[in-house]
Coordinates of C-alpha atoms in Angstrom, one line a residue:
M207 CA -0.2 0.0 0.0
F208 CA 2.8 2.4 0.7
S209 CA 4.5 1.7 -2.7
V210 CA 1.4 2.3 -4.4
L211 CA 0.9 5.7 -2.6
V212 CA 4.4 7.0 -3.2
I213 CA 3.9 6.1 -6.8
V214 CA 0.4 8.1 -7.0
Q215 CA 2.0 11.1 -4.9
V216 CA 4.9 11.5 -7.9
V217 CA 2.0 11.2 -10.6
V218 CA -0.1 13.6 -8.9
A219 CA 3.2 16.1 -8.3
V220 CA 4.5 15.9 -11.7
S221 CA 0.7 16.2 -12.9
L222 CA 0.6 19.4 -10.8
I223 CA 4.0 21.0 -12.3
G224 CA 2.4 20.5 -15.7
L225 CA -0.7 22.3 -14.9
V226 CA 1.1 25.0 -13.1
L227 CA 3.1 25.5 -16.2
V228 CA 0.5 25.4 -18.5
Q229 CA -1.3 28.1 -16.9
Q230 CA -1.2 31.9 -17.8
G231 CA 0.1 34.8 -15.6
K232 CA -2.1 37.7 -14.3
G233 CA -0.4 39.9 -17.0
A234 CA -1.5 38.0 -19.8
D235 CA -4.9 38.6 -19.5
M236 CA -4.2 42.3 -20.5
G237 CA -3.6 41.1 -24.1
A238 CA -6.5 38.7 -24.0
A239 CA -8.6 41.9 -23.4
F240 CA -7.8 43.3 -26.4
G241 CA -8.1 40.2 -28.7
S242 CA -4.4 39.6 -29.3
G243 CA -4.3 36.2 -27.2
A244 CA -7.9 34.9 -27.8
S245 CA -7.1 33.4 -31.1
G246 CA -4.1 31.3 -30.2
T247 CA -5.6 29.5 -27.1
V248 CA -7.2 26.2 -27.1
F249 CA -9.9 27.4 -24.5
G250 CA -10.6 31.2 -25.8
S251 CA -9.6 34.0 -23.9
R252 CA -11.0 33.2 -20.6
G253 CA -12.2 29.4 -21.0
S254 CA -9.1 27.7 -19.6
A255 CA -9.4 29.9 -16.4
N256 CA -11.7 28.0 -14.6
F257 CA -11.0 24.2 -15.6
L258 CA -7.1 24.7 -14.9
S259 CA -7.7 27.0 -11.6
R260 CA -10.0 23.8 -10.2
A261 CA -7.8 21.4 -11.7
T262 CA -5.0 22.7 -9.8
S263 CA -6.4 23.0 -6.3
A264 CA -8.0 19.4 -6.7
L265 CA -4.3 18.2 -7.4
G266 CA -3.0 20.4 -4.9
T267 CA -5.2 19.2 -2.3
A268 CA -4.7 15.5 -3.4
F269 CA -1.3 16.2 -2.7
F270 CA -1.2 17.4 0.7
I271 CA -4.0 14.5 1.5
I272 CA -1.3 11.5 0.2
S273 CA 1.4 13.6 1.9
L274 CA -0.4 13.2 5.3
A275 CA -1.2 9.7 4.6
L276 CA 2.4 8.7 3.9
A277 CA 3.7 10.4 7.3
Y278 CA 1.3 8.9 9.0
M279 CA 1.9 5.2 7.7
A280 CA 5.5 5.9 8.0
N281 CA 5.2 7.0 11.5
S282 CA 3.2 3.9 12.5
Q283 CA 6.0 1.4 10.5
T284 CA 8.4 2.3 13.4
T285 CA 8.9 -0.2 16.3
A286 CA 8.1 1.1 19.9
G287 CA 11.0 2.3 22.0
G288 CA 13.1 5.0 23.3
S289 CA 15.8 6.4 20.9
V290 CA 17.5 5.0 17.6
T291 CA 20.3 3.9 19.6
D292 CA 18.2 1.6 21.7
Q293 CA 17.0 0.2 18.8
L294 CA 20.2 -1.0 17.6
G295 CA 20.9 -3.2 20.3
Q296 CA 24.7 -3.8 21.8
P297 CA 27.7 -3.4 19.4
Q298 CA 29.3 -6.6 18.7
P299 CA 32.9 -6.3 19.5
V300 CA 35.5 -6.2 16.4
V301 CA 37.9 -8.8 15.8
V302 CA 41.1 -8.0 14.4
E303 CA 43.6 -10.5 13.5
E304 CA 47.1 -9.8 13.9
T305 CA 49.5 -10.3 11.0
I306 CA 53.3 -10.9 12.1
L307 CA 55.7 -9.9 9.7
P308 CA 59.3 -11.2 8.7
E309 CA 61.8 -8.9 10.4
E310 CA 63.4 -8.5 7.4
A311 CA 60.2 -7.3 5.7
I312 CA 60.0 -4.6 8.6
S313 CA 63.5 -3.3 8.3
G314 CA 63.9 -3.6 4.7
Q315 CA 67.3 -5.5 5.1
S316 CA 68.2 -9.1 5.5
A317 CA 70.3 -9.1 8.6
P318 CA 69.0 -7.6 12.0
V319 CA 69.3 -4.1 12.8
E320 CA 70.9 -3.4 16.3
L321 CA 70.0 -0.2 18.0
P322 CA 73.1 2.1 19.6
E323 CA 72.6 2.6 23.3

């Protein structure tokens, strides 16, 4: 169910972005009032304003409702407990193996090195 809601959320978000980009700004109404913008639009000078405005508000409402549902579902999936560190449990000790190298590999010489006192 969670995956389906995430997919629907992405589709609604992309549709909402597309609708906002298709709409004209407030300044475009002045040109349409004098007849210059009405001939190039599909819906006429004011025909698309109601449809696009209502579709944008419907998709925006759907986006917020799905977001709240996803947040509720994500919060209810967590286990009951105190902090995150309580849920991790006890850390396991790290075992490191020692490698003993031959003495000539450490010093770079074949004979043992004697240090002065």
